[in-house]
Amino acid sequence: MSDADMPAAGAAPGSLRPCMEAILMVADNPVSSEQMARALDISEARADEILRGLAQSYDDEGRGFELHMTSRGWQLANRPEFENAVSAFVTDGQTARLSQAALETLAIVAYKQPITRAQITAIRGVSSDGVIRSLTVRGLIREHGEDGESHAALLVTSGLFLDKMGIRSLSELPSLAPFLPQTVSESVSAAEQERGSSV
């Protein structure tokens, strides 16, 4: 591995290519070469060169996803020719039980909404894009506005979610406080009261 493929000291472990892939996986919005360069402490020209190389390698390898340049930056996406397969997989699960990952994500959205994809990923520790897409297709969550600071889409639960839960408003969600340590429970109870008063 050459020095040119290593991020600056203290920026991130490993080579630049997997570092960039990790960033692209969790990004809510397209990532510009400038943003990538700042994150990894390299030149914008070098970041753009590596991103273009990644995009070309995905094309050459015939991957099911692609890295393409949008008006706002680079973004990973499913290849259009595989859209039917992806749609069939997602919609086929609508009649099945929710997976553990889906339940975790739905609970996070329910109790922390409005919330961005990146915030969900930070809480779960793994990329949640696929789970979020599945919950959206099922009609349990939806996008509602954007974060004022990052401009990322905000996710909230839907009316269908309330129907499935058998409740009329979010204030009727079961409290998490009884399942937490006392000091945390007190903070959560206060937060839940505040959330309920704003619903």
Tab-separated table of C-alpha atoms in Angstrom:
chain	number	residue	atom	x	y	z
A	1	MET	CA	0.000	0.000	0.000
A	2	SER	CA	1.521	3.348	-1.041
A	3	ASP	CA	1.641	6.464	1.107
A	4	ALA	CA	-0.677	8.112	-1.425
A	5	ASP	CA	-3.403	5.638	-0.502
A	6	MET	CA	-3.194	6.394	3.213
A	7	PRO	CA	-5.146	9.180	4.930
A	8	ALA	CA	-3.225	11.793	6.874
A	9	ALA	CA	-2.143	10.918	10.396
A	10	GLY	CA	-5.095	10.812	12.777
A	11	ALA	CA	-7.715	11.093	10.017
A	12	ALA	CA	-8.897	7.483	9.795
A	13	PRO	CA	-7.501	3.934	9.827
A	14	GLY	CA	-6.870	1.884	6.690
A	15	SER	CA	-6.544	2.918	3.087
A	16	LEU	CA	-8.486	5.759	1.529
A	17	ARG	CA	-10.776	3.648	-0.651
A	18	PRO	CA	-12.480	1.714	2.190
A	19	CYS	CA	-12.605	4.895	4.281
A	20	MET	CA	-14.503	6.615	1.492
A	21	GLU	CA	-16.809	3.623	1.056
A	22	ALA	CA	-17.635	3.702	4.776
A	23	ILE	CA	-18.469	7.422	4.588
A	24	LEU	CA	-20.621	6.960	1.482
A	25	MET	CA	-22.525	4.115	3.172
A	26	VAL	CA	-23.700	6.262	6.098
A	27	ALA	CA	-24.152	9.598	4.304
A	28	ASP	CA	-27.733	10.892	4.159
A	29	ASN	CA	-26.969	13.070	1.153
A	30	PRO	CA	-24.511	13.065	-1.746
A	31	VAL	CA	-20.930	13.700	-0.625
A	32	SER	CA	-18.830	16.190	-2.569
A	33	SER	CA	-15.129	15.674	-3.268
A	34	GLU	CA	-14.484	18.700	-1.069
A	35	GLN	CA	-16.341	17.156	1.882
A	36	MET	CA	-14.500	13.876	1.431
A	37	ALA	CA	-11.169	15.675	1.231
A	38	ARG	CA	-11.846	17.521	4.499
A	39	ALA	CA	-12.911	14.353	6.288
A	40	LEU	CA	-9.769	12.461	5.287
A	41	ASP	CA	-7.365	15.427	5.289
A	42	ILE	CA	-6.302	15.061	1.654
A	43	SER	CA	-6.512	17.320	-1.383
A	44	GLU	CA	-9.812	17.718	-3.212
A	45	ALA	CA	-8.132	16.605	-6.444
A	46	ARG	CA	-6.912	13.400	-4.773
A	47	ALA	CA	-10.363	12.713	-3.307
A	48	ASP	CA	-12.009	13.211	-6.693
A	49	GLU	CA	-9.462	10.917	-8.356
A	50	ILE	CA	-10.116	8.080	-5.899
A	51	LEU	CA	-13.901	8.506	-6.081
A	52	ARG	CA	-13.792	8.291	-9.861
A	53	GLY	CA	-11.638	5.179	-9.523
A	54	LEU	CA	-14.164	3.612	-7.171
A	55	ALA	CA	-17.002	4.354	-9.582
A	56	GLN	CA	-15.080	2.803	-12.449
A	57	SER	CA	-14.174	-0.301	-10.442
A	58	TYR	CA	-17.838	-0.898	-9.535
A	59	ASP	CA	-18.740	-0.618	-13.225
A	60	ASP	CA	-15.941	-2.963	-14.288
A	61	GLU	CA	-16.885	-5.556	-11.662
A	62	GLY	CA	-20.581	-5.486	-12.591
A	63	ARG	CA	-21.724	-4.714	-9.040
A	64	GLY	CA	-25.425	-4.422	-8.209
A	65	PHE	CA	-24.821	-0.856	-7.079
A	66	GLU	CA	-23.072	2.122	-8.586
A	67	LEU	CA	-21.311	5.266	-7.429
A	68	HIS	CA	-22.509	8.182	-9.486
A	69	MET	CA	-21.975	11.914	-9.463
A	70	THR	CA	-25.063	14.038	-8.848
A	71	SER	CA	-25.378	17.824	-8.846
A	72	ARG	CA	-24.542	17.783	-5.119
A	73	GLY	CA	-21.846	15.130	-4.999
A	74	TRP	CA	-21.144	11.398	-5.056
A	75	GLN	CA	-23.777	8.871	-3.992
A	76	LEU	CA	-24.138	5.089	-3.866
A	77	ALA	CA	-27.315	3.732	-5.450
A	78	ASN	CA	-28.829	0.521	-6.773
A	79	ARG	CA	-28.313	0.045	-10.486
A	80	PRO	CA	-31.560	0.752	-12.404
A	81	GLU	CA	-31.424	-2.625	-14.148
A	82	PHE	CA	-31.848	-4.367	-10.781
A	83	GLU	CA	-34.766	-2.227	-9.589
A	84	ASN	CA	-37.317	-4.994	-10.221
A	85	ALA	CA	-35.369	-7.435	-8.061
A	86	VAL	CA	-34.994	-4.891	-5.257
A	87	SER	CA	-38.680	-3.935	-5.358
A	88	ALA	CA	-39.742	-7.579	-5.345
A	89	PHE	CA	-37.560	-8.292	-2.313
A	90	VAL	CA	-38.809	-5.289	-0.347
A	91	THR	CA	-42.515	-5.679	-1.146
A	92	ASP	CA	-42.428	-9.437	-0.583
A	93	GLY	CA	-41.581	-8.766	3.063
A	94	GLN	CA	-44.636	-6.624	3.691
A	95	THR	CA	-46.668	-9.599	4.864
A	96	ALA	CA	-43.837	-11.076	6.908
A	97	ARG	CA	-42.918	-10.267	10.479
A	98	LEU	CA	-40.510	-7.394	11.028
A	99	SER	CA	-36.903	-8.447	11.503
A	100	GLN	CA	-35.011	-7.603	14.688
A	101	ALA	CA	-33.151	-4.870	12.798
A	102	ALA	CA	-36.445	-3.421	11.536
A	103	LEU	CA	-37.964	-3.456	15.024
A	104	GLU	CA	-34.895	-1.708	16.450
A	105	THR	CA	-34.994	0.951	13.751
A	106	LEU	CA	-38.739	1.475	14.067
A	107	ALA	CA	-38.404	1.889	17.833
A	108	ILE	CA	-35.627	4.449	17.372
A	109	VAL	CA	-37.736	6.458	14.939
A	110	ALA	CA	-40.807	6.205	17.177
A	111	TYR	CA	-39.071	7.456	20.320
A	112	LYS	CA	-36.522	9.855	18.796
A	113	GLN	CA	-38.461	11.376	15.888
A	114	PRO	CA	-37.849	13.450	13.935
A	115	ILE	CA	-34.502	11.801	13.217
A	116	THR	CA	-32.087	11.517	10.284
A	117	ARG	CA	-30.687	8.340	8.749
A	118	ALA	CA	-27.214	9.216	10.019
A	119	GLN	CA	-28.504	9.559	13.590
A	120	ILE	CA	-30.193	6.156	13.364
A	121	THR	CA	-26.953	4.632	12.066
A	122	ALA	CA	-25.017	6.246	14.921
A	123	ILE	CA	-27.398	4.752	17.502
A	124	ARG	CA	-27.459	1.258	15.965
A	125	GLY	CA	-23.791	1.200	14.995
A	126	VAL	CA	-24.527	-0.229	11.528
A	127	SER	CA	-25.911	1.143	8.278
A	128	SER	CA	-29.708	1.140	8.362
A	129	ASP	CA	-30.500	2.259	4.812
A	130	GLY	CA	-31.988	-1.077	3.752
A	131	VAL	CA	-34.132	-1.355	6.872
A	132	ILE	CA	-35.315	2.239	6.515
A	133	ARG	CA	-36.252	1.599	2.897
A	134	SER	CA	-38.217	-1.491	3.916
A	135	LEU	CA	-40.084	0.356	6.688
A	136	THR	CA	-40.868	3.160	4.243
A	137	VAL	CA	-42.256	0.727	1.652
A	138	ARG	CA	-44.405	-0.858	4.370
A	139	GLY	CA	-45.780	2.603	5.130
A	140	LEU	CA	-44.659	2.596	8.778
A	141	ILE	CA	-42.293	5.562	8.514
A	142	ARG	CA	-42.023	8.523	6.150
A	143	GLU	CA	-39.889	11.552	5.404
A	144	HIS	CA	-41.118	14.806	6.930
A	145	GLY	CA	-39.038	17.936	6.386
A	146	GLU	CA	-35.284	18.255	6.726
A	147	ASP	CA	-32.716	18.912	9.430
A	148	GLY	CA	-31.966	22.612	9.668
A	149	GLU	CA	-28.237	22.099	10.071
A	150	SER	CA	-27.378	19.157	7.790
A	151	HIS	CA	-30.390	19.473	5.424
A	152	ALA	CA	-30.773	15.677	5.693
A	153	ALA	CA	-34.288	14.272	5.403
A	154	LEU	CA	-36.053	13.764	8.727
A	155	LEU	CA	-37.892	10.513	9.396
A	156	VAL	CA	-41.085	10.169	11.432
A	157	THR	CA	-43.632	7.435	12.010
A	158	SER	CA	-46.821	7.358	9.930
A	159	GLY	CA	-50.520	7.173	10.644
A	160	LEU	CA	-50.363	3.489	9.709
A	161	PHE	CA	-47.819	2.975	12.502
A	162	LEU	CA	-50.284	4.408	15.010
A	163	ASP	CA	-53.002	2.136	13.625
A	164	LYS	CA	-50.791	-0.936	13.903
A	165	MET	CA	-49.881	0.016	17.469
A	166	GLY	CA	-53.531	0.614	18.333
A	167	ILE	CA	-52.904	4.143	19.594
A	168	ARG	CA	-54.176	7.565	18.556
A	169	SER	CA	-51.059	9.648	19.187
A	170	LEU	CA	-47.382	9.275	20.016
A	171	SER	CA	-48.087	10.339	23.589
A	172	GLU	CA	-49.700	6.922	24.083
A	173	LEU	CA	-46.493	5.027	23.299
A	174	PRO	CA	-45.386	2.797	26.213
A	175	SER	CA	-42.840	4.471	28.450
A	176	LEU	CA	-39.258	3.213	28.259
A	177	ALA	CA	-38.443	4.454	31.742
A	178	PRO	CA	-39.355	1.212	33.647
A	179	PHE	CA	-36.760	-0.711	31.642
A	180	LEU	CA	-33.847	1.647	32.340
A	181	PRO	CA	-31.581	2.372	35.354
A	182	GLN	CA	-33.118	4.888	37.770
A	183	THR	CA	-30.964	7.894	36.838
A	184	VAL	CA	-31.567	7.328	33.145
A	185	SER	CA	-35.216	6.567	33.805
A	186	GLU	CA	-35.779	9.986	35.362
A	187	SER	CA	-34.268	11.728	32.325
A	188	VAL	CA	-36.280	9.610	29.925
A	189	SER	CA	-39.505	10.244	31.816
A	190	ALA	CA	-38.941	13.993	31.586
A	191	ALA	CA	-38.204	13.718	27.868
A	192	GLU	CA	-41.300	11.610	27.271
A	193	GLN	CA	-43.478	14.110	29.109
A	194	GLU	CA	-42.061	16.880	26.964
A	195	ARG	CA	-42.653	14.832	23.795
A	196	GLY	CA	-46.205	14.032	24.836
A	197	SER	CA	-47.050	17.669	25.483
A	198	SER	CA	-45.818	18.634	22.019
A	199	VAL	CA	-47.812	15.944	20.147
